[in-house]
CSV table of C-alpha atoms and ligand atoms in Angstrom, one decimal:
chain,number,residue,atom,x,y,z
A,1,UNK,CA,3.7,21.2,-16.1
A,2,UNK,CA,4.6,20.5,-12.5
A,3,UNK,CA,1.7,20.0,-10.1
A,4,UNK,CA,2.4,20.4,-6.3
A,5,UNK,CA,0.1,20.6,-3.2
A,6,UNK,CA,2.0,23.5,-1.8
A,7,UNK,CA,5.5,25.0,-1.7
A,8,UNK,CA,6.5,23.2,1.5
A,9,UNK,CA,5.7,19.9,0.0
A,10,UNK,CA,7.4,20.8,-3.2
A,11,UNK,CA,10.6,21.3,-1.2
A,12,UNK,CA,10.1,18.1,0.6
A,13,UNK,CA,9.7,16.3,-2.7
A,14,UNK,CA,13.0,17.7,-3.9
A,15,UNK,CA,14.7,16.6,-0.8
A,16,UNK,CA,13.2,13.1,-1.0
A,17,UNK,CA,13.9,12.8,-4.7
A,18,UNK,CA,17.6,13.4,-4.0
A,19,UNK,CA,17.6,10.8,-1.2
A,20,UNK,CA,15.7,8.2,-3.1
A,21,UNK,CA,17.9,8.6,-6.2
A,22,UNK,CA,21.2,8.6,-4.4
A,23,UNK,CA,20.5,6.0,-1.7
A,24,UNK,CA,17.5,3.9,-2.4
A,25,UNK,CA,17.8,3.0,-6.1
A,26,UNK,CA,20.9,0.9,-5.4
A,27,UNK,CA,19.0,-0.9,-2.6
A,28,UNK,CA,16.1,-1.4,-5.0
A,29,UNK,CA,18.5,-3.1,-7.4
A,30,UNK,CA,19.7,-5.3,-4.6
A,31,UNK,CA,16.1,-6.3,-3.6
A,32,UNK,CA,15.5,-7.3,-7.2
A,33,UNK,CA,18.8,-9.4,-7.3
A,34,UNK,CA,18.3,-11.2,-4.0
A,35,UNK,CA,14.5,-11.2,-3.5
A,36,UNK,CA,15.2,-10.1,0.1
A,37,UNK,CA,14.8,-6.7,1.8
A,38,UNK,CA,18.1,-5.8,3.4
A,39,UNK,CA,18.1,-4.1,6.8
A,40,UNK,CA,19.7,-1.1,5.0
A,41,UNK,CA,16.3,-0.3,3.5
A,42,UNK,CA,14.8,0.2,7.0
A,43,UNK,CA,18.0,1.9,8.3
A,44,UNK,CA,18.1,4.4,5.4
A,45,UNK,CA,14.4,5.2,5.7
A,46,UNK,CA,14.7,5.6,9.5
A,47,UNK,CA,17.7,8.0,9.2
A,48,UNK,CA,15.7,10.0,6.7
A,49,UNK,CA,12.8,10.3,9.3
A,50,UNK,CA,10.4,8.4,7.1
A,51,UNK,CA,9.5,5.6,9.4
A,52,UNK,CA,6.3,6.1,11.4
A,53,UNK,CA,5.9,9.6,9.8
A,54,UNK,CA,2.1,9.7,10.4
A,55,UNK,CA,2.5,8.8,14.0
A,56,UNK,CA,2.5,11.5,16.7
A,57,UNK,CA,5.9,12.6,18.1
A,58,UNK,CA,5.0,11.2,21.5
A,59,UNK,CA,5.2,7.7,20.0
A,60,UNK,CA,8.3,8.5,18.0
A,61,UNK,CA,6.7,9.6,14.8
A,62,UNK,CA,6.9,12.8,12.8
A,63,UNK,CA,3.4,14.0,13.3
A,64,UNK,CA,3.1,14.4,9.5
A,65,UNK,CA,-0.2,14.9,7.8
A,66,UNK,CA,-1.7,12.9,5.0
A,67,UNK,CA,-0.5,15.1,2.2
A,68,UNK,CA,3.1,14.8,3.5
A,69,UNK,CA,2.7,11.1,3.7
A,70,UNK,CA,1.4,10.9,0.2
A,71,UNK,CA,4.3,12.9,-1.2
A,72,UNK,CA,6.7,10.5,0.6
A,73,UNK,CA,4.7,7.5,-0.9
A,74,UNK,CA,5.0,9.1,-4.4
A,75,UNK,CA,8.8,9.5,-4.1
A,76,UNK,CA,9.3,6.1,-2.7
A,77,UNK,CA,7.0,4.6,-5.3
A,78,UNK,CA,9.4,6.0,-7.9
A,79,UNK,CA,12.0,3.5,-6.7
A,80,UNK,CA,10.5,0.2,-5.4
A,81,UNK,CA,7.2,-1.0,-4.1
A,82,UNK,CA,9.0,-2.4,-1.1
A,83,UNK,CA,9.8,1.1,0.2
A,84,UNK,CA,6.2,2.1,0.0
A,85,UNK,CA,5.2,-1.0,2.0
A,86,UNK,CA,7.8,-0.2,4.7
A,87,UNK,CA,6.2,3.2,5.0
A,88,UNK,CA,2.8,1.5,5.3
A,89,UNK,CA,4.0,-1.0,7.9
A,90,UNK,CA,5.2,1.9,10.1
A,91,UNK,CA,2.4,4.4,9.4
A,92,UNK,CA,-0.3,2.6,7.5
A,93,UNK,CA,-3.3,0.3,8.1
A,94,UNK,CA,-2.3,-1.3,11.4
A,95,UNK,CA,-0.5,1.6,13.1
A,96,UNK,CA,-3.3,4.0,12.1
A,97,UNK,CA,-5.8,1.5,13.5
A,98,UNK,CA,-4.0,1.4,16.8
A,99,UNK,CA,-3.6,5.2,16.9
A,100,UNK,CA,-7.3,5.8,16.2
A,101,UNK,CA,-8.9,3.0,18.2
A,102,UNK,CA,-6.3,1.7,20.7
A,103,UNK,CA,-6.3,2.2,24.4
A,104,UNK,CA,-3.4,4.3,25.8
A,105,UNK,CA,-1.8,1.0,27.0
A,106,UNK,CA,-2.1,-0.5,23.4
A,107,UNK,CA,-0.6,2.7,21.9
A,108,UNK,CA,2.3,2.7,24.4
A,109,UNK,CA,2.8,-1.0,23.8
A,110,UNK,CA,3.0,-0.9,20.0
A,111,UNK,CA,3.4,2.5,18.4
A,112,UNK,CA,6.9,3.5,19.5
A,113,UNK,CA,8.3,0.1,18.2
A,114,UNK,CA,6.3,0.3,15.0
A,115,UNK,CA,7.2,3.9,14.3
A,116,UNK,CA,10.9,3.2,14.7
A,117,UNK,CA,10.8,0.1,12.6
A,118,UNK,CA,11.9,-2.1,15.5
A,119,UNK,CA,8.6,-3.9,15.4
A,120,UNK,CA,6.7,-4.9,12.3
A,121,UNK,CA,2.9,-4.7,11.7
A,122,UNK,CA,0.3,-6.4,9.4
A,123,UNK,CA,-3.3,-6.1,8.6
A,124,UNK,CA,-5.3,-9.3,8.5
A,125,UNK,CA,-8.7,-9.1,6.8
A,126,UNK,CA,-8.7,-11.4,3.7
A,127,UNK,CA,-9.6,-15.1,3.9
A,128,UNK,CA,-9.9,-17.8,1.2
A,129,UNK,CA,-13.7,-17.3,1.0
A,130,UNK,CA,-13.7,-13.6,1.9
A,131,UNK,CA,-11.7,-11.3,-0.3
A,132,UNK,CA,-13.8,-8.5,-1.9
A,133,UNK,CA,-16.7,-9.6,0.2
A,134,UNK,CA,-14.7,-9.3,3.5
A,135,UNK,CA,-17.8,-9.4,5.6
A,136,UNK,CA,-18.2,-13.1,4.6
A,137,UNK,CA,-15.1,-13.9,6.8
A,138,UNK,CA,-15.3,-17.2,8.7
A,139,UNK,CA,-12.5,-16.7,11.3
A,140,UNK,CA,-14.4,-16.8,14.6
A,141,UNK,CA,-13.6,-15.4,18.0
A,142,UNK,CA,-15.7,-16.9,20.7
A,143,UNK,CA,-16.0,-15.3,24.1
A,144,UNK,CA,-14.3,-17.2,27.0
A,145,UNK,CA,-13.5,-16.1,30.5
A,146,UNK,CA,-10.9,-13.3,30.4
A,147,UNK,CA,-10.7,-13.2,26.6
A,148,UNK,CA,-11.6,-14.7,23.2
A,149,UNK,CA,-10.8,-18.0,21.5
A,150,UNK,CA,-9.9,-17.6,17.8
A,151,UNK,CA,-10.3,-20.3,15.1
A,152,UNK,CA,-10.0,-19.9,11.4
A,153,UNK,CA,-7.7,-18.9,8.6
A,154,UNK,CA,-6.5,-15.7,6.9
A,155,UNK,CA,-4.5,-15.6,3.7
A,156,UNK,CA,-2.5,-13.2,1.5
A,157,UNK,CA,-1.6,-11.0,4.5
A,158,UNK,CA,1.3,-8.8,3.5
A,159,UNK,CA,4.4,-9.3,5.6
A,160,UNK,CA,2.5,-11.2,8.4
A,161,UNK,CA,5.1,-13.9,8.5
A,162,UNK,CA,7.5,-11.3,9.9
A,163,UNK,CA,5.0,-9.2,11.8
A,164,UNK,CA,5.2,-8.7,15.6
A,165,UNK,CA,1.6,-7.5,15.7
A,166,UNK,CA,-1.4,-8.0,13.4
A,167,UNK,CA,-4.6,-6.0,13.3
A,168,UNK,CA,-6.9,-9.0,12.8
A,169,UNK,CA,-10.6,-9.0,12.1
A,170,UNK,CA,-12.8,-11.9,13.3
A,171,UNK,CA,-16.5,-12.7,13.6
A,172,UNK,CA,-17.7,-12.3,17.2
A,173,UNK,CA,-21.4,-12.4,16.4
A,174,UNK,CA,-22.3,-14.5,13.3
A,175,UNK,CA,-25.9,-13.1,13.3
A,176,UNK,CA,-24.7,-9.5,13.0
A,177,UNK,CA,-21.5,-9.9,11.0
A,178,UNK,CA,-20.6,-6.5,9.3
A,179,UNK,CA,-23.4,-4.8,11.3
A,180,UNK,CA,-21.9,-5.2,14.7
A,181,UNK,CA,-20.6,-8.8,14.6
A,182,UNK,CA,-17.0,-8.3,13.6
A,183,UNK,CA,-14.3,-7.3,16.0
A,184,UNK,CA,-10.7,-6.1,15.5
A,185,UNK,CA,-8.0,-7.7,17.7
A,186,UNK,CA,-4.3,-7.1,18.1
A,187,UNK,CA,-2.6,-10.5,17.7
A,188,UNK,CA,0.9,-10.8,18.9
A,189,UNK,CA,3.6,-12.9,17.3
A,190,UNK,CA,4.2,-16.2,19.2
A,191,UNK,CA,0.6,-16.4,20.6
A,192,UNK,CA,-0.1,-20.1,21.2
A,193,UNK,CA,-2.5,-21.5,18.6
A,194,UNK,CA,-1.4,-19.0,15.9
A,195,UNK,CA,0.8,-20.3,13.1
A,196,UNK,CA,2.0,-19.0,9.8
A,197,UNK,CA,1.1,-22.0,7.6
A,198,UNK,CA,2.2,-20.8,4.2
A,199,UNK,CA,4.0,-17.9,2.5
A,200,UNK,CA,3.1,-16.9,-1.1
A,201,UNK,CA,4.8,-14.6,-3.5
A,202,UNK,CA,3.1,-13.0,-6.5
A,203,UNK,CA,4.1,-11.9,-10.0
A,204,UNK,CA,5.5,-8.9,-8.3
A,205,UNK,CA,8.8,-8.7,-6.4
A,206,UNK,CA,9.9,-11.9,-4.6
A,207,UNK,CA,10.6,-9.7,-1.6
A,208,UNK,CA,6.9,-9.1,-1.1
A,209,UNK,CA,5.5,-12.0,0.9
A,210,UNK,CA,1.9,-12.8,1.6
A,211,UNK,CA,1.2,-15.1,4.6
A,212,UNK,CA,-1.4,-17.6,5.4
A,213,UNK,CA,-2.3,-17.5,9.1
A,214,UNK,CA,-4.1,-20.4,10.9
A,215,UNK,CA,-5.7,-20.1,14.3
A,216,UNK,CA,-6.5,-23.2,16.3
A,217,UNK,CA,-8.1,-22.5,19.7
A,218,UNK,CA,-5.8,-19.4,19.9
A,219,UNK,CA,-6.6,-17.5,23.1
A,220,UNK,CA,-6.5,-13.7,23.0
A,221,UNK,CA,-7.0,-11.8,26.3
A,222,UNK,CA,-9.7,-9.1,26.6
A,223,UNK,CA,-7.1,-6.4,26.3
A,224,UNK,CA,-6.2,-7.6,22.8
A,225,UNK,CA,-9.5,-6.2,21.5
A,226,UNK,CA,-8.9,-3.1,19.4
A,227,UNK,CA,-11.6,-0.5,19.7
A,228,UNK,CA,-15.1,-1.8,20.7
A,229,UNK,CA,-16.4,-5.3,20.4
A,230,UNK,CA,-18.5,-5.5,17.2
A,231,UNK,CA,-16.9,-2.4,15.6
A,232,UNK,CA,-14.1,-4.2,13.8
A,233,UNK,CA,-15.6,-4.1,10.3
A,234,UNK,CA,-16.0,-0.3,10.5
A,235,UNK,CA,-12.5,-0.1,11.9
A,236,UNK,CA,-11.1,-2.1,9.0
A,237,UNK,CA,-13.0,-0.1,6.4
A,238,UNK,CA,-11.8,3.2,8.0
A,239,UNK,CA,-8.2,2.1,7.8
A,240,UNK,CA,-8.7,1.1,4.2
A,241,UNK,CA,-10.2,4.5,3.3
A,242,UNK,CA,-7.1,6.1,4.6
A,243,UNK,CA,-4.8,3.5,3.0
A,244,UNK,CA,-6.2,4.1,-0.5
A,245,UNK,CA,-4.6,7.5,-0.6
A,246,UNK,CA,-1.2,6.1,0.2
A,247,UNK,CA,-1.6,3.4,-2.5
A,248,UNK,CA,-2.7,6.0,-5.0
A,249,UNK,CA,0.3,8.1,-4.3
A,250,UNK,CA,2.6,5.1,-4.8
A,251,UNK,CA,0.8,4.5,-8.2
A,252,UNK,CA,1.5,8.1,-9.2
A,253,UNK,CA,5.2,7.8,-8.2
A,254,UNK,CA,5.6,4.6,-10.2
A,255,UNK,CA,3.9,6.2,-13.3
A,256,UNK,CA,6.1,9.3,-13.0
A,257,UNK,CA,9.3,7.2,-13.0
A,258,UNK,CA,8.0,5.0,-15.8
A,259,UNK,CA,7.2,8.0,-17.9
A,260,UNK,CA,10.6,9.5,-17.2
A,261,UNK,CA,12.3,6.2,-18.2
A,262,UNK,CA,10.2,6.1,-21.3
A,263,UNK,CA,11.2,9.6,-22.4
A,264,UNK,CA,14.9,8.8,-21.7
A,265,UNK,CA,14.7,5.6,-23.8
A,266,UNK,CA,12.8,7.3,-26.6
A,267,UNK,CA,15.5,9.9,-26.9
A,268,UNK,CA,18.3,7.5,-26.8
A,269,UNK,CA,17.1,4.6,-28.9
A,270,UNK,CA,17.5,4.9,-32.6
A,271,UNK,CA,15.7,2.8,-35.2
A,272,UNK,CA,15.7,3.3,-38.9
A,273,UNK,CA,18.1,6.2,-38.5
A,274,UNK,CA,16.1,8.3,-36.1
A,275,UNK,CA,15.5,8.4,-32.4
A,276,UNK,CA,12.2,6.8,-31.3
A,277,UNK,CA,11.3,10.2,-29.8
A,278,UNK,CA,10.9,11.6,-33.4
A,279,UNK,CA,8.2,9.0,-34.2
A,280,UNK,CA,4.6,10.1,-33.8
A,281,UNK,CA,3.5,6.7,-32.6
A,282,UNK,CA,5.9,7.0,-29.7
A,283,UNK,CA,5.2,10.7,-29.0
A,284,UNK,CA,1.5,9.9,-28.7
A,285,UNK,CA,2.1,7.2,-26.1
A,286,UNK,CA,4.3,9.6,-24.1
A,287,UNK,CA,1.6,12.3,-24.4
A,288,UNK,CA,-1.2,10.0,-23.3
A,289,UNK,CA,0.8,8.9,-20.3
A,290,UNK,CA,1.6,12.5,-19.3
A,291,UNK,CA,-2.0,13.6,-19.6
A,292,UNK,CA,-3.3,10.7,-17.5
A,293,UNK,CA,-0.7,11.1,-14.9
A,294,UNK,CA,-1.3,14.8,-14.5
A,295,UNK,CA,-5.1,14.2,-14.3
A,296,UNK,CA,-4.6,11.7,-11.5
A,297,UNK,CA,-2.2,13.9,-9.7
A,298,UNK,CA,-4.4,16.9,-9.9
A,299,UNK,CA,-7.4,15.0,-8.6
A,300,UNK,CA,-5.5,13.4,-5.7
A,301,UNK,CA,-4.0,16.7,-4.6
A,302,UNK,CA,-7.4,18.3,-4.6
A,303,UNK,CA,-8.8,15.6,-2.4
A,304,UNK,CA,-5.8,16.0,-0.1
A,305,UNK,CA,-6.1,19.7,0.0
A,306,UNK,CA,-9.8,19.4,0.9
A,307,UNK,CA,-9.0,16.8,3.5
A,308,UNK,CA,-6.3,19.1,5.0
A,309,UNK,CA,-8.9,21.8,5.2
A,310,UNK,CA,-11.2,19.5,7.3
A,311,UNK,CA,-13.2,17.6,4.7
A,312,UNK,CA,-14.0,13.9,5.3
A,313,UNK,CA,-12.1,11.6,2.9
A,314,UNK,CA,-15.2,9.5,2.2
A,315,UNK,CA,-15.7,7.7,-1.1
A,316,UNK,CA,-13.5,10.3,-2.9
A,317,UNK,CA,-10.6,8.0,-2.0
A,318,UNK,CA,-12.3,5.2,-4.0
A,319,UNK,CA,-12.4,7.4,-7.0
A,320,UNK,CA,-8.7,8.4,-6.5
A,321,UNK,CA,-7.6,4.8,-6.0
A,322,UNK,CA,-9.6,3.6,-9.1
A,323,UNK,CA,-8.1,6.3,-11.3
A,324,UNK,CA,-4.5,6.0,-10.1
A,325,UNK,CA,-4.3,2.2,-10.1
A,326,UNK,CA,-5.8,1.9,-13.6
A,327,UNK,CA,-3.7,4.8,-14.9
A,328,UNK,CA,-0.4,3.2,-13.7
A,329,UNK,CA,-1.3,0.0,-15.5
A,330,UNK,CA,-1.7,1.8,-18.8
A,331,UNK,CA,1.5,3.9,-18.3
A,332,UNK,CA,3.5,0.8,-17.5
A,333,UNK,CA,2.1,-1.0,-20.5
A,334,UNK,CA,3.2,1.9,-22.8
A,335,UNK,CA,6.5,2.0,-21.1
A,336,UNK,CA,7.2,-1.6,-21.9
A,337,UNK,CA,6.1,-1.0,-25.5
A,338,UNK,CA,8.4,1.9,-25.9
A,339,UNK,CA,11.3,-0.1,-24.5
A,340,UNK,CA,10.6,-3.1,-26.7
A,341,UNK,CA,12.6,-6.2,-25.6
A,342,UNK,CA,14.5,-4.0,-23.1
A,343,UNK,CA,11.3,-3.5,-21.2
A,344,UNK,CA,10.7,-7.3,-20.9
A,345,UNK,CA,14.1,-8.8,-20.0
A,346,UNK,CA,14.5,-9.7,-16.4
A,347,UNK,CA,17.4,-8.2,-14.4
A,348,UNK,CA,17.9,-5.4,-16.9
A,349,UNK,CA,16.1,-2.1,-16.7
A,350,UNK,CA,13.6,-1.6,-13.8
A,351,UNK,CA,10.7,-1.2,-16.4
A,352,UNK,CA,9.8,-4.9,-16.4
A,353,UNK,CA,9.8,-5.1,-12.6
A,354,UNK,CA,7.6,-2.0,-12.3
A,355,UNK,CA,5.2,-3.6,-14.9
A,356,UNK,CA,4.9,-6.7,-12.7
A,357,UNK,CA,4.8,-4.9,-9.4
A,358,UNK,CA,2.1,-2.4,-10.3
A,359,UNK,CA,-0.4,-5.1,-11.4
A,360,UNK,CA,-1.5,-5.8,-7.9
A,361,UNK,CA,-2.7,-2.2,-7.3
A,362,UNK,CA,-5.9,-3.0,-9.2
A,363,UNK,CA,-6.6,-5.9,-6.9
A,364,UNK,CA,-5.1,-5.2,-3.4
A,365,UNK,CA,-6.8,-2.9,-0.9
A,366,UNK,CA,-10.0,-3.2,-2.8
A,367,UNK,CA,-10.1,-4.2,-6.5
A,368,UNK,CA,-11.2,-1.8,-9.2
A,369,UNK,CA,-14.7,-3.3,-9.4
A,370,UNK,CA,-15.1,-2.8,-5.6
A,371,UNK,CA,-14.0,0.8,-5.9
A,372,UNK,CA,-16.6,1.3,-8.6
A,373,UNK,CA,-19.2,-0.4,-6.4
A,374,UNK,CA,-18.4,2.1,-3.6
A,375,UNK,CA,-18.6,5.1,-5.9
A,376,UNK,CA,-21.9,4.0,-7.5
A,377,UNK,CA,-23.4,3.3,-4.0
A,378,UNK,CA,-22.7,6.9,-3.1
A,379,UNK,CA,-24.1,8.2,-6.4
A,380,UNK,CA,-27.2,6.2,-6.0
A,381,UNK,CA,-27.8,6.8,-2.3
B,1,FAD,C1,-0.1,-8.2,-3.3
B,1,FAD,C2,-1.3,-8.4,-2.4
B,1,FAD,C3,-1.3,-8.0,-1.1
B,1,FAD,C4,-2.3,-8.2,-0.2
B,1,FAD,N1,-2.2,-7.8,1.1
B,1,FAD,C5,-3.3,-8.0,1.9
B,1,FAD,C6,-3.1,-7.7,3.3
B,1,FAD,O1,-2.1,-7.2,3.8
B,1,FAD,N2,-4.2,-7.9,4.1
B,1,FAD,C7,-5.4,-8.4,3.7
B,1,FAD,O2,-6.3,-8.6,4.4
B,1,FAD,N3,-5.5,-8.7,2.4
B,1,FAD,C8,-4.5,-8.5,1.5
B,1,FAD,N4,-4.6,-8.9,0.2
B,1,FAD,C9,-5.8,-9.5,-0.3
B,1,FAD,C10,-6.6,-8.5,-1.2
B,1,FAD,O3,-7.2,-7.5,-0.3
B,1,FAD,C11,-7.7,-9.3,-1.9
B,1,FAD,O4,-7.0,-10.0,-2.9
B,1,FAD,C12,-8.7,-8.4,-2.6
B,1,FAD,O5,-9.5,-7.8,-1.6
B,1,FAD,C13,-9.6,-9.1,-3.6
B,1,FAD,O6,-10.1,-10.3,-3.0
B,1,FAD,P1,-9.9,-11.7,-3.8
B,1,FAD,O7,-8.5,-11.8,-4.3
B,1,FAD,O8,-10.4,-12.8,-3.0
B,1,FAD,O9,-10.8,-11.6,-5.1
B,1,FAD,P2,-12.4,-11.8,-5.2
B,1,FAD,O10,-13.1,-11.2,-4.1
B,1,FAD,O11,-12.6,-13.3,-5.4
B,1,FAD,O12,-12.7,-11.1,-6.6
B,1,FAD,C14,-12.2,-11.6,-7.8
B,1,FAD,C15,-12.6,-10.6,-8.9
B,1,FAD,O13,-14.0,-10.4,-9.0
B,1,FAD,C16,-14.3,-9.0,-8.8
B,1,FAD,N5,-15.5,-8.9,-8.0
B,1,FAD,C17,-15.7,-9.4,-6.7
B,1,FAD,N6,-17.0,-9.1,-6.3
B,1,FAD,C18,-17.6,-8.4,-7.3
B,1,FAD,C19,-18.8,-7.8,-7.5
B,1,FAD,N7,-19.8,-7.8,-6.6
B,1,FAD,N8,-19.1,-7.2,-8.7
B,1,FAD,C20,-18.2,-7.2,-9.7
B,1,FAD,N9,-16.9,-7.7,-9.6
B,1,FAD,C21,-16.6,-8.3,-8.4
B,1,FAD,C22,-13.1,-8.4,-8.0
B,1,FAD,O14,-13.0,-7.1,-8.2
B,1,FAD,C23,-12.0,-9.2,-8.6
B,1,FAD,O15,-11.6,-8.6,-9.9
B,1,FAD,C24,-3.5,-8.7,-0.7
B,1,FAD,C25,-3.6,-9.1,-2.0
B,1,FAD,C26,-2.5,-8.9,-2.9
B,1,FAD,C27,-2.6,-9.4,-4.3
């Protein structure tokens, strides 16, 4: 059974599948080997018209809608998490924030560079004492003549060590915090008082870097404020609502590839004189993965269809993200089991890398427990 949003996007999928398989899988293998993202990854995606795809044409984007973006995330997710992040850096949390809330001067300043991949963006919310409870952030922006003085620390900010601009949230009114006391700023690379003080990697790909950012009397001019003073928490949550759909699509893409690899392996691997695919224990794992994958896909596509028809995304995105990120974990676990040792050995089949890479989907951009909290809050309202 093949689920699609519409015929146009089914065609786009075919086209992207060909591109990803022919051009990106080899780059994915290089990323695994070297732990670095070669410029070729950006160049190939730019040539394919993927960079900045959600941005309007006047800023160099493709004017694509969210369903189109999600199909692209799915197909890229079939190859490597890094490609889905590149799409996010050029169309995701920070660029979308600038597009929705920025002044025309801010849009002109940043969006053409971000959409083309010439400039890099990041999204800085998390702090050592403020992860799920983002409103507990301590980074403080204090008003000064002509601007704001920033002090504090962010951590685990994806790609911020290489970013030209960071959409950064800071407390501007400690009394109000999430209710009007947090403001979004556009922080530019090289601003005095701003330093990248540490770079972490996770159990996922070495090429995915998380930066710690330290601010010491870092002066940001008034025109670095993104949107209205005090509306930064809502801005961040709005970007995340949108972002959850992209993350979910990447989970679906990864699960799709893992299932495909599992089927292939089950057919080709013989034990006790028969292919694994003839064993009921293996068939049931494949069947469970297919059912869960299709259920997630159908749900996500329905939310996208309703959104394209004008519905607000709302907390449906929390349900989609929860389902998809938990599903890909189970599909990856079965894929490793079906592959046996071949699913665990480093540098061999991509299965073990997928298994590691997909783990963070249940934590990043709002952990599963937080998605459940958002869903229950709406149910109980
Ligand atoms: C790969 C990766 C990339 C990231 N990139 C970025 C980025 O670009 N920008 C950014 O700002 N941040 C980023 N983060 C940070 C990420 O958003 C946080 O890790 C996430 O929000 C969870 O926060 P925490 O890790 O502090 O966990 P905690 O908030 O300490 O939570 C720990 C555990 O407790 C659970 N928990 C927390 N509160 C409750 C509750 N009330 N009820 C029940 N359970 C609860 C959580 O779900 C989690 O399982 C990234 C993280 C990772 C791993």
